[in-house]
Coordinates of C-alpha atoms and ligand atoms in Angstrom, one line a residue:
M1 CA -46.6 39.1 221.9
S2 CA -49.9 38.4 220.0
A3 CA -51.3 39.0 224.0
H4 CA -51.1 42.5 222.9
T5 CA -53.2 42.4 220.1
P6 CA -56.8 42.4 220.0
S7 CA -58.6 39.1 220.4
R8 CA -59.5 38.1 217.3
A9 CA -63.8 38.0 218.6
V10 CA -63.3 41.4 219.3
L11 CA -61.7 42.5 216.0
T12 CA -65.2 41.1 214.6
V13 CA -66.9 42.9 216.8
L14 CA -64.6 46.0 215.4
L15 CA -65.1 45.4 212.0
F16 CA -68.7 45.2 212.0
T17 CA -68.9 48.7 213.8
S18 CA -65.9 51.0 214.0
T19 CA -65.0 51.4 210.1
G20 CA -68.2 53.0 209.2
L21 CA -68.4 50.9 206.7
L22 CA -71.7 49.3 208.2
T23 CA -73.4 52.4 209.9
P24 CA -74.8 51.6 213.4
A25 CA -78.0 52.3 213.8
C26 CA -76.5 54.7 216.4
T27 CA -75.1 57.1 213.3
A28 CA -78.4 57.2 211.8
E29 CA -80.5 58.4 214.7
A30 CA -77.3 61.0 215.0
P31 CA -78.7 65.1 215.1
G32 CA -78.1 66.7 212.8
P33 CA -75.7 69.5 212.3
G34 CA -76.6 72.2 215.1
T35 CA -79.7 70.7 216.0
P36 CA -80.3 69.8 219.8
A37 CA -80.7 66.2 220.3
A38 CA -84.0 65.2 222.1
T39 CA -83.0 64.0 225.2
G40 CA -80.3 67.3 225.4
S41 CA -77.6 65.2 226.3
T42 CA -74.0 66.4 226.7
L43 CA -72.7 63.2 225.0
D44 CA -75.1 64.2 221.6
K45 CA -74.0 67.7 222.1
K46 CA -70.2 66.5 221.5
I47 CA -71.3 63.9 219.3
A48 CA -73.7 66.9 217.1
R49 CA -70.4 68.7 216.6
F50 CA -69.6 66.2 213.5
A51 CA -71.4 66.4 211.0
P52 CA -72.3 63.2 209.3
V53 CA -71.6 62.9 205.5
D54 CA -71.9 60.4 203.0
L55 CA -68.2 60.0 201.0
T56 CA -68.3 58.8 197.4
V57 CA -66.3 58.2 194.9
D58 CA -67.1 58.0 191.1
I59 CA -65.0 54.3 190.8
S60 CA -67.4 53.7 187.3
G61 CA -63.8 54.8 185.0
L62 CA -62.1 51.7 187.0
P63 CA -61.3 49.0 184.2
G64 CA -60.8 44.9 184.3
N65 CA -59.8 44.0 188.0
E66 CA -58.7 47.0 189.1
P67 CA -62.4 47.4 191.3
G68 CA -61.4 44.1 192.7
A69 CA -57.8 44.9 193.6
L70 CA -59.5 48.0 195.4
A71 CA -61.6 45.4 197.9
H72 CA -58.5 43.9 198.6
I73 CA -57.2 47.1 199.7
L74 CA -60.2 48.1 201.2
R75 CA -59.5 44.6 203.4
A76 CA -56.3 45.0 204.5
A77 CA -56.9 48.7 205.5
R78 CA -60.1 48.1 208.1
L79 CA -57.4 46.2 209.8
M80 CA -56.0 49.5 210.5
D81 CA -58.9 50.2 213.0
G82 CA -58.4 47.7 215.2
L83 CA -54.7 48.1 215.5
F84 CA -54.2 51.5 215.8
L85 CA -57.3 51.1 218.6
D86 CA -54.6 49.0 220.4
Q87 CA -51.9 51.5 220.2
V88 CA -54.1 54.5 221.7
W89 CA -54.5 52.0 225.4
A90 CA -54.4 49.0 226.4
G91 CA -57.6 48.6 227.5
N92 CA -59.3 49.8 223.8
A93 CA -60.5 46.1 222.7
S94 CA -62.0 45.2 226.1
L95 CA -64.0 48.5 225.9
L96 CA -65.2 48.5 222.7
A97 CA -66.6 45.0 223.2
Q98 CA -68.6 46.0 226.4
L99 CA -69.8 49.3 224.9
A100 CA -70.7 47.4 222.0
A101 CA -72.9 45.2 223.5
D102 CA -74.6 47.6 225.2
D103 CA -78.6 48.4 222.8
S104 CA -79.9 51.3 225.2
I105 CA -80.4 54.7 223.5
E106 CA -77.1 56.2 225.7
G107 CA -75.6 53.1 225.3
R108 CA -75.4 53.5 221.6
A109 CA -73.7 57.2 221.9
R110 CA -71.1 56.1 224.0
L111 CA -70.1 53.5 221.0
H112 CA -70.9 55.8 218.3
Y113 CA -68.4 58.4 219.9
F114 CA -66.0 56.1 221.0
L115 CA -65.9 55.3 217.1
I116 CA -64.9 58.6 216.3
N117 CA -62.3 59.1 218.7
K118 CA -60.5 56.0 218.7
G119 CA -61.2 55.7 222.5
P120 CA -63.2 57.1 225.3
W121 CA -61.1 60.4 225.5
S122 CA -62.7 63.3 223.0
R123 CA -60.2 64.6 221.5
L124 CA -61.6 67.9 220.9
D125 CA -61.8 68.6 224.0
K126 CA -58.7 67.8 225.7
N127 CA -58.9 64.2 225.8
E128 CA -61.1 64.4 228.6
S129 CA -63.0 61.1 229.0
F130 CA -66.5 60.9 228.3
L131 CA -67.6 57.6 230.0
G132 CA -68.8 58.0 233.6
P133 CA -67.1 57.2 236.5
E134 CA -68.8 53.9 236.3
F135 CA -66.9 52.5 233.0
G136 CA -63.2 53.0 235.3
V137 CA -61.7 55.1 232.3
P138 CA -58.0 56.8 233.1
H139 CA -56.6 59.3 232.2
K140 CA -55.2 59.6 228.3
P141 CA -52.4 57.8 228.9
E142 CA -49.7 59.6 227.2
Q143 CA -46.9 57.4 226.5
A144 CA -50.3 55.2 224.8
N145 CA -49.9 51.7 224.6
Y146 CA -46.2 52.3 222.6
Y147 CA -44.5 51.9 226.2
P148 CA -45.5 49.9 229.2
A149 CA -48.2 51.2 231.1
D150 CA -46.6 50.3 234.2
A151 CA -42.2 52.4 233.3
T152 CA -42.3 56.2 233.9
K153 CA -40.8 58.4 230.8
A154 CA -37.7 58.9 233.0
Q155 CA -37.1 55.5 233.6
V156 CA -37.5 54.4 229.6
E157 CA -35.5 57.6 228.7
A158 CA -32.9 56.3 231.6
W159 CA -32.8 52.2 229.6
M160 CA -32.7 54.4 226.5
S161 CA -29.2 56.0 227.2
T162 CA -27.7 52.8 228.1
L163 CA -28.5 51.4 224.4
T164 CA -25.8 51.7 221.5
G165 CA -26.2 51.2 217.6
G166 CA -28.5 49.2 216.6
D167 CA -30.2 48.6 219.8
K168 CA -30.7 52.2 220.7
A169 CA -32.0 52.3 216.8
S170 CA -34.6 49.9 217.3
A171 CA -35.9 51.2 221.0
N172 CA -36.3 54.8 219.7
G173 CA -37.0 53.6 215.7
F174 CA -40.7 54.0 214.4
F175 CA -41.9 50.5 214.4
T176 CA -40.9 48.8 218.1
V177 CA -43.5 48.8 220.8
I178 CA -41.4 48.9 224.4
R179 CA -42.7 46.1 226.2
R180 CA -41.2 44.3 229.6
D181 CA -39.6 40.9 229.7
A182 CA -39.8 38.2 231.7
G183 CA -37.8 39.8 234.1
G184 CA -38.9 42.6 234.0
R185 CA -36.7 44.6 232.0
L186 CA -38.0 46.9 229.0
I187 CA -37.2 45.4 225.8
A188 CA -38.4 46.6 222.2
V189 CA -40.3 44.6 220.4
P190 CA -41.0 45.0 216.8
Y191 CA -44.5 45.7 215.2
N192 CA -44.1 42.6 212.8
V193 CA -43.7 40.6 215.9
A194 CA -45.9 42.6 218.2
Y195 CA -48.9 42.8 215.8
Q196 CA -48.0 39.3 213.8
N197 CA -51.2 38.2 212.9
V198 CA -53.3 40.8 211.9
L199 CA -50.4 42.6 210.1
A200 CA -50.2 38.6 208.4
E201 CA -53.5 39.4 207.5
A202 CA -53.3 42.5 206.4
A203 CA -50.3 41.1 204.0
G204 CA -52.2 38.6 202.2
H205 CA -55.0 41.3 201.1
L206 CA -52.2 43.6 199.8
R207 CA -50.7 40.7 197.9
A208 CA -54.3 39.5 196.7
A209 CA -54.7 43.4 195.3
A210 CA -51.6 43.3 193.8
S211 CA -52.6 40.0 191.8
M212 CA -54.8 41.7 190.6
T213 CA -53.6 45.4 189.2
A214 CA -52.4 46.0 186.0
Q215 CA -50.3 49.1 187.0
P216 CA -47.1 48.4 187.7
T217 CA -46.5 51.3 190.4
L218 CA -49.5 50.1 192.0
K219 CA -48.7 46.3 191.9
K220 CA -45.2 47.0 193.2
F221 CA -46.1 49.3 196.0
L222 CA -48.9 46.5 197.5
E223 CA -46.1 43.7 197.1
L224 CA -43.3 45.6 199.0
R225 CA -45.9 47.2 201.7
A226 CA -46.9 43.6 202.1
D227 CA -43.6 42.1 202.7
A228 CA -43.0 45.1 205.1
F229 CA -46.0 44.5 207.3
Q230 CA -44.0 41.0 208.1
S231 CA -40.3 42.0 207.9
N232 CA -40.4 45.6 210.1
D233 CA -38.9 47.3 207.1
Y234 CA -40.3 49.9 205.6
Y235 CA -38.1 51.4 203.4
A236 CA -38.1 49.7 199.8
S237 CA -41.9 50.6 199.8
D238 CA -42.0 54.0 201.0
I239 CA -40.0 54.5 198.0
A240 CA -42.6 53.0 195.8
W241 CA -45.2 54.8 198.2
M242 CA -43.0 57.9 196.3
E243 CA -43.2 56.3 192.6
L244 CA -46.7 55.9 192.6
D245 CA -48.3 56.7 189.6
A246 CA -52.0 55.1 189.3
T247 CA -55.3 55.7 189.0
I248 CA -55.4 53.8 193.3
E249 CA -53.4 55.6 195.4
P250 CA -53.6 53.5 198.6
T251 CA -51.4 55.1 201.6
I252 CA -51.7 52.4 204.5
G253 CA -49.6 51.7 207.3
P254 CA -47.5 52.9 210.1
Y255 CA -47.2 56.7 209.8
E256 CA -48.1 59.5 212.0
T257 CA -46.1 59.8 215.8
Y258 CA -48.9 62.3 217.0
E259 CA -50.4 59.6 219.8
D260 CA -46.4 58.5 221.2
E261 CA -47.0 61.8 223.6
W262 CA -43.8 60.9 225.1
F263 CA -41.4 61.2 222.9
G264 CA -43.3 61.1 219.3
F265 CA -41.1 58.3 218.2
K266 CA -43.8 55.6 217.3
A267 CA -45.8 55.2 214.4
A268 CA -49.3 54.8 214.3
F269 CA -51.4 52.5 212.1
E270 CA -53.6 54.2 209.3
A271 CA -54.9 54.3 205.9
F272 CA -55.8 56.3 203.0
V273 CA -57.6 54.1 200.0
T274 CA -57.6 56.9 197.5
L275 CA -58.8 57.9 193.6
R276 CA -56.4 59.7 191.9
D277 CA -58.6 63.5 191.0
D278 CA -57.4 63.6 187.1
A279 CA -59.1 67.1 186.7
E280 CA -57.4 68.3 189.8
T281 CA -54.3 66.5 188.7
K282 CA -53.8 68.5 185.3
K283 CA -55.3 71.8 187.0
L284 CA -51.7 71.5 189.1
G285 CA -50.1 71.0 186.1
M286 CA -51.1 73.7 184.6
F287 CA -50.6 75.9 187.4
S288 CA -46.9 74.6 187.8
A289 CA -46.0 75.4 184.4
E290 CA -47.2 79.0 185.6
L291 CA -44.8 79.0 189.0
Q292 CA -41.5 80.6 187.6
T293 CA -43.4 83.3 186.0
L294 CA -45.3 84.0 189.1
E295 CA -42.1 84.2 191.0
N296 CA -40.6 86.9 188.9
A297 CA -44.1 89.5 189.1
L298 CA -44.1 88.6 192.8
P299 CA -45.0 92.0 194.2
I300 CA -41.5 92.5 196.2
D301 CA -38.1 94.3 195.4
A302 CA -36.7 93.1 192.1
K303 CA -33.6 91.5 193.9
Y304 CA -35.4 89.0 196.1
R305 CA -37.1 87.1 193.4
N306 CA -35.8 83.4 192.5
A307 CA -34.4 84.0 189.2
R308 CA -34.6 80.3 189.4
L309 CA -37.4 77.9 191.1
G310 CA -36.2 74.7 192.6
A311 CA -37.6 71.5 192.1
L312 CA -41.0 71.0 192.9
A313 CA -42.4 68.7 195.6
P314 CA -44.6 66.0 194.7
I315 CA -48.6 67.1 195.3
R316 CA -51.7 64.5 194.5
V317 CA -55.4 65.6 194.9
V318 CA -57.3 62.6 195.7
N319 CA -60.6 61.4 196.6
V320 CA -61.2 59.4 199.8
I321 CA -63.1 55.8 199.2
F322 CA -62.0 54.8 203.0
A323 CA -59.9 56.0 205.8
A324 CA -58.9 54.3 208.7
G325 CA -56.9 53.8 212.3
D326 CA -55.3 57.2 212.9
G327 CA -56.4 58.6 209.9
N328 CA -59.7 58.7 210.9
R329 CA -60.2 59.5 214.2
G330 CA -61.4 63.2 215.6
V331 CA -61.0 65.9 213.0
Q332 CA -60.6 64.3 209.8
T333 CA -57.1 64.7 208.1
A334 CA -58.4 67.1 204.5
A335 CA -54.5 66.8 203.4
F336 CA -50.9 64.9 204.7
N337 CA -47.1 65.2 203.9
L338 CA -45.2 61.9 203.9
P339 CA -43.4 59.9 204.6
N340 CA -41.8 60.6 208.1
D341 CA -39.1 58.7 207.6
D342 CA -35.8 61.0 206.9
R343 CA -34.0 58.5 205.0
V344 CA -36.8 58.6 202.2
V345 CA -36.9 62.4 202.4
K346 CA -33.5 62.5 201.5
E347 CA -33.6 60.5 199.1
K348 CA -36.9 61.0 196.8
G349 CA -38.6 64.0 199.2
S350 CA -42.0 63.6 200.7
K351 CA -45.0 63.6 198.9
R352 CA -48.1 66.1 200.1
V353 CA -51.7 64.4 199.4
M354 CA -54.8 66.5 199.4
L355 CA -58.0 64.9 200.0
K356 CA -60.8 66.8 198.2
N357 CA -63.6 64.7 198.6
V358 CA -63.2 65.4 202.3
Q359 CA -62.3 69.3 201.7
E360 CA -65.6 69.1 199.7
A361 CA -67.5 67.7 202.8
K362 CA -65.9 69.9 205.5
F363 CA -66.6 73.2 203.1
Q364 CA -70.3 72.0 202.7
K365 CA -71.1 71.1 206.5
A366 CA -68.7 73.5 208.3
L367 CA -68.0 76.4 205.8
V368 CA -71.2 77.1 204.2
P369 CA -73.4 77.0 207.5
I370 CA -70.5 79.9 208.8
S371 CA -70.8 81.9 206.1
G372 CA -74.6 81.9 206.6
I373 CA -73.7 83.6 209.8
A374 CA -70.5 85.6 208.8
L375 CA -71.4 86.7 205.6
A376 CA -74.5 89.2 204.5
A377 CA -76.6 87.4 202.4
A378 CA -75.7 88.9 199.5
D379 CA -72.5 87.8 199.7
R380 CA -73.3 83.9 200.5
A381 CA -73.8 83.8 197.1
N382 CA -70.1 84.3 196.0
L383 CA -69.2 81.2 198.2
S384 CA -68.0 78.7 196.4
F385 CA -66.0 75.2 196.7
E386 CA -63.8 75.4 193.8
A387 CA -62.2 79.1 194.9
F388 CA -62.0 76.7 198.2
F389 CA -59.9 74.2 197.0
T390 CA -57.9 75.9 194.1
H391 CA -56.8 78.4 196.4
I392 CA -56.0 75.6 198.6
L393 CA -53.9 74.4 195.5
M394 CA -52.2 77.0 195.0
H395 CA -51.4 78.1 199.4
E396 CA -49.8 74.8 198.7
L397 CA -47.6 76.0 195.6
M398 CA -47.3 79.2 196.8
H399 CA -44.6 77.5 199.9
G400 CA -42.2 77.2 197.4
L401 CA -42.2 80.7 196.0
G402 CA -40.8 84.0 197.3
P403 CA -37.6 84.0 199.5
Q404 CA -36.8 80.8 201.1
Q405 CA -32.7 82.0 202.1
L406 CA -31.3 85.7 202.7
T407 CA -29.0 86.7 200.8
D408 CA -26.3 85.3 202.9
G409 CA -27.6 81.9 202.7
T410 CA -29.4 81.5 206.1
A411 CA -32.7 79.6 205.7
V412 CA -35.9 82.2 206.6
R413 CA -36.7 79.5 209.0
H414 CA -33.6 79.6 210.8
A415 CA -33.6 83.3 211.1
L416 CA -37.0 83.7 211.8
K417 CA -37.6 81.2 214.4
N418 CA -39.9 80.8 216.1
T419 CA -42.0 83.4 214.5
Y420 CA -41.7 81.7 211.2
G421 CA -44.2 79.1 210.6
A422 CA -47.0 81.5 211.5
I423 CA -45.3 83.7 208.9
E424 CA -45.0 81.6 206.2
E425 CA -48.3 80.1 206.3
A426 CA -50.1 83.6 206.2
K427 CA -47.5 84.1 203.0
A428 CA -48.8 81.2 201.2
D429 CA -52.3 82.3 201.7
I430 CA -52.3 86.1 200.9
S431 CA -49.8 85.0 197.8
G432 CA -52.0 82.4 197.0
L433 CA -54.6 85.2 196.4
W434 CA -52.2 86.8 194.2
A435 CA -51.1 84.3 192.0
L436 CA -54.8 83.6 191.1
Q437 CA -55.8 87.0 190.8
Q438 CA -52.6 86.7 188.1
L439 CA -53.8 83.9 186.9
A440 CA -57.0 85.2 186.7
D441 CA -56.4 88.7 184.8
R442 CA -54.6 87.0 181.9
A443 CA -57.5 84.1 181.8
V444 CA -55.5 81.1 182.7
V445 CA -58.0 80.9 185.9
S446 CA -61.8 81.5 185.1
P447 CA -62.4 85.1 186.4
Q448 CA -65.1 82.9 188.5
I449 CA -62.5 82.2 190.8
A450 CA -61.2 85.3 191.7
R451 CA -64.7 87.2 191.9
S452 CA -65.5 84.0 194.4
M453 CA -62.2 83.8 196.1
Y454 CA -62.4 86.1 198.3
T455 CA -65.8 85.7 200.1
T456 CA -64.9 82.5 200.6
F457 CA -61.4 83.0 202.0
L458 CA -62.8 85.6 204.6
A459 CA -65.6 82.9 205.1
S460 CA -62.7 80.1 205.7
A461 CA -60.9 82.4 207.8
F462 CA -63.5 82.2 210.6
R463 CA -64.0 78.3 210.5
S464 CA -60.3 78.2 210.9
I465 CA -60.3 80.5 213.8
R466 CA -62.2 78.5 215.9
F467 CA -59.4 76.2 216.1
G468 CA -57.8 78.9 218.1
I469 CA -54.9 81.4 217.5
T470 CA -51.9 79.1 219.0
E471 CA -50.7 77.0 216.3
A472 CA -49.0 78.5 212.8
H473 CA -51.9 78.2 210.6
G474 CA -54.4 80.1 213.4
K475 CA -51.5 83.0 214.0
G476 CA -51.6 83.2 210.2
I477 CA -55.4 83.8 209.3
A478 CA -55.5 86.0 212.7
L479 CA -52.9 88.2 211.3
Q480 CA -54.7 88.6 207.6
L481 CA -57.8 89.3 208.7
N482 CA -57.0 91.9 210.7
Y483 CA -54.6 93.3 208.1
L484 CA -56.7 92.8 206.0
L485 CA -59.4 94.6 208.2
D486 CA -57.3 97.7 208.9
K487 CA -56.6 97.9 204.9
G488 CA -60.7 98.6 204.6
A489 CA -60.2 95.3 202.5
F490 CA -63.0 93.3 204.7
V491 CA -65.5 95.6 206.7
V492 CA -67.8 94.8 209.4
N493 CA -71.6 95.3 208.5
A494 CA -74.1 97.3 210.2
D495 CA -75.5 93.7 211.7
G496 CA -71.8 92.8 212.4
T497 CA -71.5 90.0 209.2
F498 CA -68.4 90.3 207.4
A499 CA -67.6 91.7 203.4
V500 CA -65.2 92.0 201.2
N501 CA -64.1 96.0 199.6
D502 CA -63.7 95.1 195.9
A503 CA -62.1 98.5 195.4
K504 CA -59.6 97.8 198.1
I505 CA -59.2 93.5 198.3
K506 CA -56.4 93.2 195.6
D507 CA -54.1 96.1 196.9
A508 CA -53.8 94.8 200.5
V509 CA -53.2 91.7 199.3
A510 CA -50.6 92.5 197.2
G511 CA -49.4 94.9 199.8
L512 CA -49.2 91.8 202.8
T513 CA -47.4 89.1 200.3
R514 CA -44.8 92.3 200.4
D515 CA -44.4 92.6 203.4
L516 CA -44.0 89.1 204.0
M517 CA -42.0 88.3 201.6
T518 CA -39.7 91.4 202.5
I519 CA -39.4 89.9 206.1
Q520 CA -38.3 87.3 204.9
A521 CA -36.0 87.9 202.2
T522 CA -33.6 89.8 205.1
G523 CA -34.8 87.7 207.7
D524 CA -36.3 91.0 209.7
Y525 CA -37.2 89.0 213.4
A526 CA -37.8 91.8 215.3
A527 CA -40.3 93.0 212.9
A528 CA -42.0 89.4 212.1
E529 CA -42.5 89.3 216.0
A530 CA -44.4 92.9 216.3
L531 CA -46.3 92.0 213.2
L532 CA -47.3 88.8 215.2
K533 CA -47.4 90.6 218.7
Q534 CA -49.6 92.9 217.2
M535 CA -52.0 91.1 214.9
V536 CA -52.4 87.7 216.1
V537 CA -55.8 89.3 218.7
I538 CA -59.3 88.2 218.5
R539 CA -61.4 91.4 217.8
P540 CA -63.8 92.2 219.4
E541 CA -66.3 92.7 216.0
V542 CA -64.8 89.0 214.7
Q543 CA -65.3 87.4 218.7
R544 CA -69.5 88.1 218.2
V545 CA -69.3 86.5 214.9
L546 CA -67.6 83.9 217.0
D547 CA -70.5 83.1 219.4
K548 CA -72.4 82.6 217.1
L549 CA -70.9 79.7 215.6
L550 CA -71.4 77.1 218.6
D551 CA -74.2 74.8 216.7
V552 CA -72.4 74.8 213.6
P553 CA -70.6 71.6 213.0
V554 CA -66.9 71.4 213.9
D555 CA -66.2 68.8 211.6
I556 CA -67.5 66.0 209.4
E557 CA -67.7 62.2 210.4
P558 CA -67.4 60.5 207.3
R559 CA -69.7 56.8 206.0
F560 CA -67.7 55.4 203.4
V561 CA -70.3 54.2 201.0
T562 CA -68.1 53.7 198.3
A563 CA -66.5 51.1 200.2
K564 CA -69.4 49.9 201.5
T565 CA -70.5 49.3 197.9
L566 CA -67.0 48.0 197.2
L567 CA -67.2 45.2 199.7
N568 CA -70.9 44.2 199.5
R569 CA -70.1 43.5 195.9
Ligands
ZN601 ZN1 -49.1 75.8 204.3

């Protein structure tokens, strides 16, 4: 089945262009944020939505052979790019070779945008192809390259329905591709067969890394993940990933299933090679110790408070040295929850990993310019990454606080049905502000954070709403923004900029926290629906700001500077 993996020659091209390790000339010439390119071509404008940014991580604290181990992990991680490209579309490898051979300015722009999107379709533009008709690119295949290009969804479904037991589990499992045998019949081919050569190479690098590190949980994960690449059984290595307790925190393998738009069955290869952020990890530990006190003080009827909070899902704060494959395409991942395998989640739960330096890059390249348009000059000084990131941490923790079930034991998620996601995301945001204010009042966090977090949240609301108000986070933000406007806690200046009203913000934040948590405690579906219907809209004064944001970058294009240095040592 090695016919399904990119050829060695194409992979070589790939390694020298796609990983961001070696900055292609086209990247260096990319127009800066908001600056229309000299040629003004449509493609240049599309590319300019991703602001280039150098991602660096301080690795000077890594002792002994750990940097060497890291370099081997990076070599394994780069291979995920080629695997992912092949998973997206069978035509990607040859198209990449064709694009890489074109030295013209337009040719390099095409290659550049191909590498951002990991294919010839613009992920920010509903997957429209950005190449001219002369390239003969089809519509982005919904089945990706997980299922035969000549099969229909109905055929594959019909075939799957004839299977039982292990055959069925294999066919609809995470780690197989569906192909045709010599007789044209559909068959499931395990990843360790379909991607045999590349996975063997990746396993070799992981074993080399394992032999160098002195950190036992890291060594164990690397060895087990190398085994998984060759056995196709990821269970033990997923458990080891949950138990990782090391300065180097790698995530590498087949994970997310978004690219399988037919069924969401098949896992895409990706890698995040990261270092743990010790200062933020300490902050998390400090906040965790405060959670029961915060729960006991929630601004809701005392009978809805939880006298004994359950155990926390683990959260890791890390800085990204390198990301590849599904972990580096289109809009950059800022945080993820893994693994997805139910057996592991049942036994060990899942882990939330927050990518701090990626969030900081987005803050600098998008949020700061947005604040220049959305906020009055005097308020811009209040913008702070520390407040931004601390609030994100608190948001994650607040998901675990407040009513989780009704008095009759029904889960809130069940009672609120389709409204649950938006209400829960809004709750986590707004109660995160409430909680940080409590902690600031008790000097657990610096009062500076409390001063800047409201303004920072206001600016970030515009950043979120830009992505639309159709999914849970966007809906939740619209709800909060409009509620706070109605309460006079956010105000619109005469020039159309927005500001925080210090006299009203604290009460309004507590009020919305109370309203949302009470809806959750009582499972009041009708109230949730009415609130969303009334509040999830983009009002004219908000739209006027959004209209001015067209030239602000939507996201970042990371350059992995530290990874490059490590690999060149
Ligand atoms: Zn959330």
